[in-house]
Short mmCIF file of C-alpha atoms in Angstrom, two decimals:
data_model
loop_
_atom_site.label_atom_id
_atom_site.label_comp_id
_atom_site.label_asym_id
_atom_site.label_seq_id
_atom_site.Cartn_x
_atom_site.Cartn_y
_atom_site.Cartn_z
CA MET T 1 -6.27 88.93 -45.50
CA ALA T 2 -5.93 88.09 -42.45
CA LYS T 3 -8.60 88.46 -39.72
CA VAL T 4 -7.71 89.80 -35.97
CA LEU T 5 -11.78 89.08 -34.41
CA VAL T 6 -11.75 90.20 -30.36
CA VAL T 7 -15.00 88.00 -28.38
CA THR T 8 -16.17 90.53 -25.45
CA SER T 9 -18.35 91.80 -23.90
CA GLY T 10 -17.20 93.18 -20.01
CA LYS T 11 -19.32 91.27 -17.92
CA GLY T 12 -17.75 87.80 -16.80
CA GLY T 13 -20.00 84.12 -17.66
CA VAL T 14 -21.18 85.36 -20.70
CA GLY T 15 -19.59 83.02 -23.01
CA LYS T 16 -16.76 84.07 -24.48
CA THR T 17 -14.46 81.75 -23.98
CA THR T 18 -17.39 78.88 -25.15
CA SER T 19 -18.71 81.00 -28.45
CA THR T 20 -14.14 81.92 -29.24
CA ALA T 21 -13.90 78.12 -29.23
CA ALA T 22 -17.17 77.11 -31.08
CA LEU T 23 -16.17 80.18 -33.62
CA GLY T 24 -13.04 79.04 -33.94
CA ALA T 25 -13.95 75.27 -34.41
CA ALA T 26 -16.44 76.23 -37.00
CA LEU T 27 -14.61 78.87 -39.21
CA ALA T 28 -11.83 76.07 -39.66
CA GLN T 29 -13.97 73.30 -40.35
CA THR T 30 -13.87 75.18 -43.68
CA GLY T 31 -10.81 74.50 -43.85
CA GLN T 32 -9.61 78.55 -43.06
CA THR T 33 -6.95 78.90 -41.39
CA VAL T 34 -7.81 79.90 -37.27
CA VAL T 35 -5.67 80.58 -34.25
CA VAL T 36 -7.48 81.45 -31.10
CA VAL T 37 -5.43 82.96 -28.33
CA ASP T 38 -6.54 83.61 -24.99
CA PHE T 39 -5.62 86.97 -22.72
CA ASP T 40 -6.57 86.11 -19.01
CA VAL T 41 -3.43 85.96 -17.57
CA GLY T 42 -3.95 84.15 -14.39
CA LEU T 43 -7.10 82.52 -15.27
CA ARG T 44 -6.93 81.15 -18.50
CA ASN T 45 -9.90 78.97 -19.69
CA LEU T 46 -9.50 79.04 -23.24
CA ASP T 47 -7.04 75.57 -22.54
CA ILE T 48 -9.42 73.13 -21.23
CA VAL T 49 -12.08 74.60 -22.83
CA MET T 50 -10.88 72.70 -26.65
CA GLY T 51 -9.30 69.88 -24.76
CA ALA T 52 -5.92 71.02 -24.75
CA GLU T 53 -4.76 72.03 -20.79
CA ARG T 54 -2.55 68.67 -21.37
CA ARG T 55 -0.32 69.42 -23.86
CA VAL T 56 0.59 73.56 -22.93
CA VAL T 57 3.95 74.14 -22.58
CA PHE T 58 4.53 77.57 -23.80
CA ASP T 59 2.03 80.12 -23.47
CA MET T 60 2.05 84.09 -24.71
CA ILE T 61 3.79 85.29 -21.92
CA ASN T 62 6.47 82.82 -22.72
CA VAL T 63 6.54 84.62 -26.30
CA ILE T 64 6.64 88.70 -25.16
CA GLN T 65 9.63 87.74 -22.92
CA GLY T 66 11.67 85.84 -25.44
CA GLU T 67 11.74 82.77 -23.87
CA ALA T 68 10.07 80.79 -26.24
CA ARG T 69 9.42 81.56 -29.99
CA LEU T 70 5.71 81.51 -31.47
CA THR T 71 5.74 78.45 -33.32
CA GLN T 72 6.56 76.82 -29.84
CA ALA T 73 3.91 77.94 -27.61
CA LEU T 74 0.92 76.93 -30.68
CA ILE T 75 -1.19 74.31 -30.09
CA ARG T 76 -2.38 73.05 -32.94
CA ASP T 77 -5.36 71.17 -32.39
CA LYS T 78 -6.29 67.09 -32.50
CA ARG T 79 -8.97 67.09 -34.25
CA ILE T 80 -8.78 70.25 -37.01
CA GLU T 81 -5.99 70.58 -38.88
CA THR T 82 -6.02 73.87 -39.61
CA LEU T 83 -6.93 75.37 -36.13
CA SER T 84 -4.57 75.79 -33.26
CA ILE T 85 -4.37 77.87 -29.70
CA LEU T 86 -2.28 80.07 -27.96
CA PRO T 87 -2.51 80.01 -24.71
CA ALA T 88 -2.45 82.77 -21.93
CA SER T 89 -0.39 81.74 -18.72
CA GLN T 90 -1.77 81.44 -15.49
CA THR T 91 1.19 81.98 -13.50
CA ARG T 92 2.83 85.30 -14.48
CA ASP T 93 1.48 88.98 -13.00
CA LYS T 94 -1.09 90.77 -15.64
CA ASP T 95 2.05 93.22 -15.51
CA ALA T 96 3.31 90.77 -18.36
CA LEU T 97 1.39 91.70 -21.27
CA THR T 98 3.07 94.46 -22.56
CA SER T 99 1.21 96.54 -25.27
CA GLU T 100 4.44 96.32 -27.49
CA GLY T 101 4.67 92.37 -26.82
CA VAL T 102 1.17 91.97 -28.15
CA ALA T 103 1.57 94.06 -30.88
CA GLN T 104 4.20 92.12 -32.34
CA ILE T 105 2.33 88.40 -31.16
CA ILE T 106 -0.69 89.70 -33.55
CA ALA T 107 1.52 90.75 -36.12
CA GLU T 108 3.07 87.50 -36.75
CA LEU T 109 0.12 85.47 -35.76
CA ARG T 110 -1.59 87.71 -38.81
CA GLU T 111 1.03 86.46 -41.07
CA LYS T 112 0.58 82.40 -40.65
CA PHE T 113 -3.28 82.72 -40.25
CA GLU T 114 -6.67 83.73 -41.82
CA TRP T 115 -8.13 84.34 -39.08
CA VAL T 116 -6.78 85.33 -35.19
CA ILE T 117 -9.53 85.33 -32.53
CA CYS T 118 -8.83 86.48 -29.28
CA ASP T 119 -10.84 85.75 -25.93
CA SER T 120 -10.90 88.79 -23.96
CA PRO T 121 -11.20 88.68 -20.32
CA ALA T 122 -14.04 90.56 -18.51
CA GLY T 123 -13.50 93.63 -17.14
CA ILE T 124 -12.14 96.64 -18.88
CA GLU T 125 -8.70 96.83 -17.57
CA ARG T 126 -5.18 96.09 -19.19
CA GLY T 127 -5.70 92.58 -20.30
CA ALA T 128 -9.61 93.35 -22.03
CA THR T 129 -8.41 96.18 -23.89
CA LEU T 130 -5.01 94.88 -25.39
CA ALA T 131 -7.17 91.76 -26.75
CA MET T 132 -9.42 94.08 -28.76
CA HIS T 133 -6.59 97.02 -29.12
CA HIS T 134 -5.78 95.42 -32.81
CA ALA T 135 -8.96 93.72 -34.01
CA ASP T 136 -10.61 94.42 -36.97
CA VAL T 137 -13.61 92.84 -36.02
CA ALA T 138 -15.21 92.29 -32.72
CA VAL T 139 -17.59 89.81 -31.62
CA ILE T 140 -19.70 91.01 -28.39
CA VAL T 141 -20.89 88.24 -26.51
CA THR T 142 -24.32 89.33 -24.03
CA ASN T 143 -26.91 87.19 -22.08
CA PRO T 144 -30.36 89.02 -22.40
CA GLU T 145 -29.88 90.70 -18.93
CA VAL T 146 -29.19 93.76 -17.79
CA SER T 147 -26.37 93.50 -16.25
CA SER T 148 -24.88 91.44 -19.72
CA VAL T 149 -25.97 94.47 -21.41
CA ARG T 150 -25.33 97.34 -19.82
CA ASP T 151 -21.68 96.06 -19.35
CA SER T 152 -21.90 95.39 -23.55
CA ASP T 153 -22.26 98.70 -24.42
CA ARG T 154 -19.97 100.10 -22.32
CA ILE T 155 -17.92 97.46 -23.86
CA ILE T 156 -19.14 99.02 -27.99
CA GLY T 157 -18.29 102.78 -26.02
CA LEU T 158 -14.06 101.25 -25.54
CA LEU T 159 -14.02 99.46 -28.78
CA ASP T 160 -15.04 103.01 -30.28
CA SER T 161 -12.41 105.29 -28.57
CA LYS T 162 -10.13 103.15 -26.98
CA THR T 163 -8.76 100.67 -30.45
CA GLU T 164 -6.11 101.11 -33.35
CA MET T 165 -8.83 101.18 -35.88
CA ALA T 166 -10.88 103.59 -33.50
CA LYS T 167 -7.46 106.20 -32.81
CA ARG T 168 -7.17 105.94 -36.89
CA GLY T 169 -10.74 107.59 -37.10
CA GLU T 170 -12.56 103.60 -38.67
CA ARG T 171 -15.04 102.17 -37.53
CA ILE T 172 -14.77 98.81 -36.04
CA GLU T 173 -17.42 96.25 -37.41
CA LYS T 174 -19.33 94.94 -34.67
CA HIS T 175 -21.65 92.13 -33.76
CA LEU T 176 -23.71 91.25 -31.07
CA LEU T 177 -24.21 87.17 -30.28
CA LEU T 178 -26.99 87.13 -27.46
CA THR T 179 -26.24 84.32 -25.71
CA ARG T 180 -28.27 81.93 -23.36
CA TYR T 181 -31.26 82.64 -25.48
CA ASP T 182 -34.84 81.21 -24.42
CA ALA T 183 -37.15 81.56 -26.75
CA ALA T 184 -40.26 80.79 -24.77
CA ARG T 185 -39.19 82.78 -21.63
CA ALA T 186 -38.90 85.74 -24.03
CA ALA T 187 -42.56 84.84 -25.20
CA ARG T 188 -43.87 84.79 -22.31
CA GLY T 189 -42.62 88.04 -21.27
CA ASP T 190 -39.89 87.05 -18.94
CA MET T 191 -36.78 87.78 -21.14
CA LEU T 192 -35.64 90.39 -23.00
CA LYS T 193 -36.38 89.95 -26.69
CA THR T 194 -33.80 89.54 -29.57
CA GLU T 195 -35.58 93.43 -30.84
CA ASP T 196 -35.12 95.01 -27.73
CA VAL T 197 -31.28 93.82 -26.59
CA LEU T 198 -30.82 95.16 -30.70
CA GLU T 199 -32.33 98.44 -30.82
CA ILE T 200 -30.43 99.12 -27.06
CA LEU T 201 -27.13 98.09 -28.32
CA SER T 202 -28.16 98.93 -31.98
CA ILE T 203 -25.28 96.97 -33.81
CA PRO T 204 -25.97 94.68 -36.29
CA LEU T 205 -27.03 90.88 -34.60
CA LEU T 206 -23.96 88.05 -35.64
CA GLY T 207 -26.25 84.71 -34.65
CA ILE T 208 -28.97 83.40 -31.07
CA ILE T 209 -27.39 81.15 -29.76
CA PRO T 210 -29.83 79.67 -27.07
CA GLU T 211 -29.66 77.84 -23.95
CA SER T 212 -29.07 74.67 -23.99
CA ALA T 213 -27.60 72.21 -21.59
CA GLU T 214 -24.92 70.91 -24.83
CA VAL T 215 -22.71 73.71 -24.18
CA LEU T 216 -22.24 72.56 -20.58
CA ARG T 217 -21.86 68.67 -21.80
CA ALA T 218 -19.18 70.06 -24.46
CA SER T 219 -17.08 71.78 -22.57
CA ASN T 220 -16.77 69.37 -19.65
CA LEU T 221 -15.56 67.31 -22.52
CA GLY T 222 -13.13 70.09 -23.73
CA THR T 223 -14.51 69.95 -26.69
CA PRO T 224 -16.69 72.81 -28.93
CA VAL T 225 -19.57 72.47 -28.94
CA VAL T 226 -20.04 72.55 -32.82
CA LEU T 227 -17.66 68.90 -33.08
CA SER T 228 -19.71 67.30 -29.50
CA ASN T 229 -22.69 67.65 -31.25
CA PRO T 230 -23.02 68.70 -34.58
CA ASP T 231 -26.54 68.44 -34.60
CA ALA T 232 -27.68 70.67 -31.31
CA ALA T 233 -29.10 73.87 -31.35
CA PRO T 234 -26.18 75.70 -29.87
CA ALA T 235 -24.32 74.12 -32.92
CA ARG T 236 -26.24 75.39 -35.68
CA ALA T 237 -26.34 78.58 -34.35
CA TYR T 238 -22.42 78.95 -33.75
CA VAL T 239 -21.53 77.72 -37.89
CA ASP T 240 -24.42 80.05 -39.13
CA ALA T 241 -22.85 83.09 -36.88
CA ALA T 242 -18.98 81.65 -38.47
CA ARG T 243 -20.54 81.38 -42.15
CA ARG T 244 -22.31 84.95 -41.36
CA LEU T 245 -18.82 86.19 -40.21
CA MET T 246 -17.38 84.64 -43.75
CA GLY T 247 -19.36 87.20 -45.35
CA GLN T 248 -22.10 84.73 -46.20
CA HIS T 249 -25.92 85.14 -46.30
CA VAL T 250 -27.88 82.61 -43.50
CA ALA T 251 -31.40 83.85 -42.61
CA MET T 252 -31.63 84.07 -38.73
CA VAL T 253 -33.70 81.63 -36.51
CA VAL T 254 -34.66 81.67 -33.32
CA PRO T 255 -33.73 78.33 -32.27
CA GLY T 256 -36.05 76.35 -30.35
CA GLU T 257 -34.96 73.10 -28.85
CA LYS T 258 -36.00 70.22 -29.48
CA LYS T 259 -37.95 69.11 -26.47
CA SER T 260 -38.55 66.45 -24.64
CA PHE T 261 -42.04 65.32 -24.04
CA MET T 262 -41.26 65.87 -20.13
CA THR T 263 -40.11 68.84 -20.50
CA LYS T 264 -43.06 69.46 -23.06
CA LEU T 265 -45.55 68.56 -20.09
CA PHE T 266 -43.54 70.15 -17.09
CA GLY T 267 -42.59 73.36 -19.07
CA ARG T 268 -41.22 75.18 -16.73
CA ARG T 269 -37.69 73.87 -14.95
CA VAL T 270 -36.50 74.75 -12.06
CA ALA T 271 -33.74 77.53 -12.92
CA MET V 1 -45.08 80.78 -6.06
CA SER V 2 -48.38 79.32 -5.39
CA PHE V 3 -50.85 78.51 -8.78
CA LEU V 4 -52.36 81.63 -8.16
CA ASN V 5 -49.74 83.52 -8.25
CA PHE V 6 -47.92 81.98 -11.99
CA PHE V 7 -51.61 83.79 -13.76
CA SER V 8 -51.06 87.20 -12.48
CA ARG V 9 -47.40 87.56 -13.00
CA LYS V 10 -46.50 90.26 -14.90
CA PRO V 11 -44.27 90.30 -18.15
CA THR V 12 -40.31 91.65 -16.47
CA ALA V 13 -39.07 91.89 -20.33
CA THR V 14 -40.64 95.61 -20.60
CA VAL V 15 -39.64 96.65 -17.11
CA ALA V 16 -35.95 95.45 -17.45
CA ARG V 17 -35.95 96.78 -21.49
CA ASP V 18 -36.87 100.31 -20.28
CA ARG V 19 -34.72 100.77 -17.78
CA LEU V 20 -31.61 99.99 -19.84
CA GLN V 21 -33.00 102.67 -21.83
CA ILE V 22 -32.80 105.47 -19.34
CA LEU V 23 -29.84 104.62 -17.67
CA LEU V 24 -27.85 103.82 -21.01
CA ALA V 25 -29.04 107.46 -22.54
CA HIS V 26 -27.80 108.53 -19.08
CA GLU V 27 -24.54 106.60 -18.84
CA ARG V 28 -23.35 107.27 -22.96
CA ALA V 29 -24.03 110.98 -22.24
CA SER V 30 -21.62 111.41 -19.51
CA LEU V 31 -18.79 109.39 -20.28
CA GLY V 32 -19.32 111.06 -23.37
CA SER V 33 -18.42 114.22 -22.04
CA ASN V 34 -16.01 113.08 -19.84
CA THR V 35 -17.86 115.39 -17.03
CA ASP V 36 -20.28 114.41 -14.69
CA LEU V 37 -22.87 117.52 -14.18
CA ILE V 38 -24.33 116.22 -11.32
CA ALA V 39 -20.46 116.42 -9.56
CA VAL V 40 -19.66 119.03 -10.69
CA LEU V 41 -23.28 120.36 -9.06
CA GLN V 42 -22.79 118.93 -6.26
CA GLU V 43 -19.73 119.86 -5.91
CA GLU V 44 -20.08 123.75 -6.44
CA ILE V 45 -23.29 124.07 -4.58
CA LEU V 46 -21.83 122.75 -1.32
CA ALA V 47 -18.71 125.44 -2.10
CA VAL V 48 -21.46 128.38 -2.11
CA ILE V 49 -23.87 126.81 1.52
CA GLY V 50 -19.70 126.13 2.71
CA ARG V 51 -18.77 129.80 2.55
CA HIS V 52 -21.46 130.77 4.87
CA VAL V 53 -21.55 127.27 7.36
CA THR V 54 -19.05 124.83 7.99
CA VAL V 55 -20.42 121.92 6.19
CA ASP V 56 -19.83 118.66 7.77
CA ARG V 57 -19.53 116.36 4.46
CA ASP V 58 -20.65 113.00 6.61
CA LYS V 59 -23.50 114.73 7.04
CA VAL V 60 -24.38 116.32 3.26
CA GLN V 61 -27.40 114.06 2.26
CA VAL V 62 -27.45 114.01 -1.73
CA LYS V 63 -29.88 112.11 -3.83
CA VAL V 64 -29.84 111.30 -7.91
CA ASP V 65 -33.08 110.42 -9.76
CA ARG V 66 -31.68 109.97 -12.57
CA GLY V 67 -35.43 109.94 -15.53
CA ALA V 68 -36.10 109.58 -18.87
CA SER V 69 -37.16 113.18 -19.57
CA PHE V 70 -35.16 115.19 -16.98
CA SER V 71 -33.22 114.52 -13.27
CA THR V 72 -33.52 115.31 -10.24
CA LEU V 73 -30.62 116.40 -7.59
CA GLU V 74 -31.84 116.50 -4.21
CA ILE V 75 -28.47 117.63 -1.50
CA GLY V 76 -30.19 118.59 1.97
CA VAL V 77 -27.50 120.09 3.84
CA GLU V 78 -27.79 119.88 7.60
CA ILE V 79 -26.48 123.58 9.49
CA PRO V 80 -25.49 123.32 12.93
CA PRO V 81 -28.28 125.46 15.70
CA ALA V 82 -24.18 127.32 16.60
CA ALA V 83 -23.75 128.34 12.70
CA VAL V 84 -28.15 129.37 12.23
CA GLU V 85 -28.00 131.98 16.14
CA LYS V 86 -24.45 133.62 14.80
CA GLN V 87 -26.10 134.26 11.62
CA ALA V 88 -28.84 135.88 13.05
CA ALA V 89 -26.79 137.27 15.74
CA LEU V 90 -25.04 138.99 12.90
CA ASP V 91 -28.91 139.63 11.29
CA ARG V 92 -29.43 141.68 14.23
CA THR V 93 -26.88 144.02 15.11
CA ALA V 94 -26.82 144.61 11.59
CA LEU V 95 -30.65 145.29 11.60
CA ARG V 96 -29.81 147.75 14.69
CA ALA V 97 -26.49 149.53 12.79
CA SER V 98 -28.40 150.33 10.57
#
């Protein structure tokens, strides 16, 4: 039975696309079939983060408007056989993303894949509400920072009222993915702790992704971080999160990055 | 930031947590009921005042402080001197008549 998962946050820049790419790759590495779907019409970025930007021919809007078949728009990942990407349109008007069109595409993707991961745009407009509409599971990406937590709370409210599951009277499964976490700053009391965020949002924790230079390196390369440097702290944290999504019990570790001698010596970096 | 500053700095995460808890308690309540009590109160209070004096909307100050245990709503209405004098004159006539 296919699972439709939405990666959402409300606030922009917290790591939705990075997390979509990493979770998608981590799930696909286990041999499950995965498609990652970009819902950010006009500002697509999942293609570039996944390193598929030069292979985009058709996009979701082309499929919705009948200009291309779904199979023609899907791009097969070159590194993982079971991973595909469905890009958003970069040029079309957002209004071309229709509710019926999205419903049709999600239904078709459910037939073809075990995981359909929808990368939501920031905000609470049409793209974001359509990305979450058909979801069975939601991953709420949050930074330990007031504006991100507030927006996540708003998104949780929408997930509980506006999605198809909510309208059927069912409760959508929600998970918190805490990104850009800095254990040292949290310990010093200068960053919200995991427990603080969990207490405020009261949804279960899927994983803690540490702030790390590896994440930017991965997007520079167009390779999900779980593939670019599998031993790095964020890569391990994403792999663990993916295993939890598959229902496995994996102990939660608060990841601390291995620090170089110089970083240890001078501790505080100029942010 | 000076060396001394660094050691005397207070942790800020608890402030962030407390602010969020108060704010979200209010936001969840107002979104749930679909009506903003503060906005309703403000409208109705101004309507009552408007029955007696013409209220210039640009000269109305509204302050809200959403707290953990209670909130305060402060409405400052500037009443034009003409309206006050007119009312005083009316009062005097009423007094003489009685």
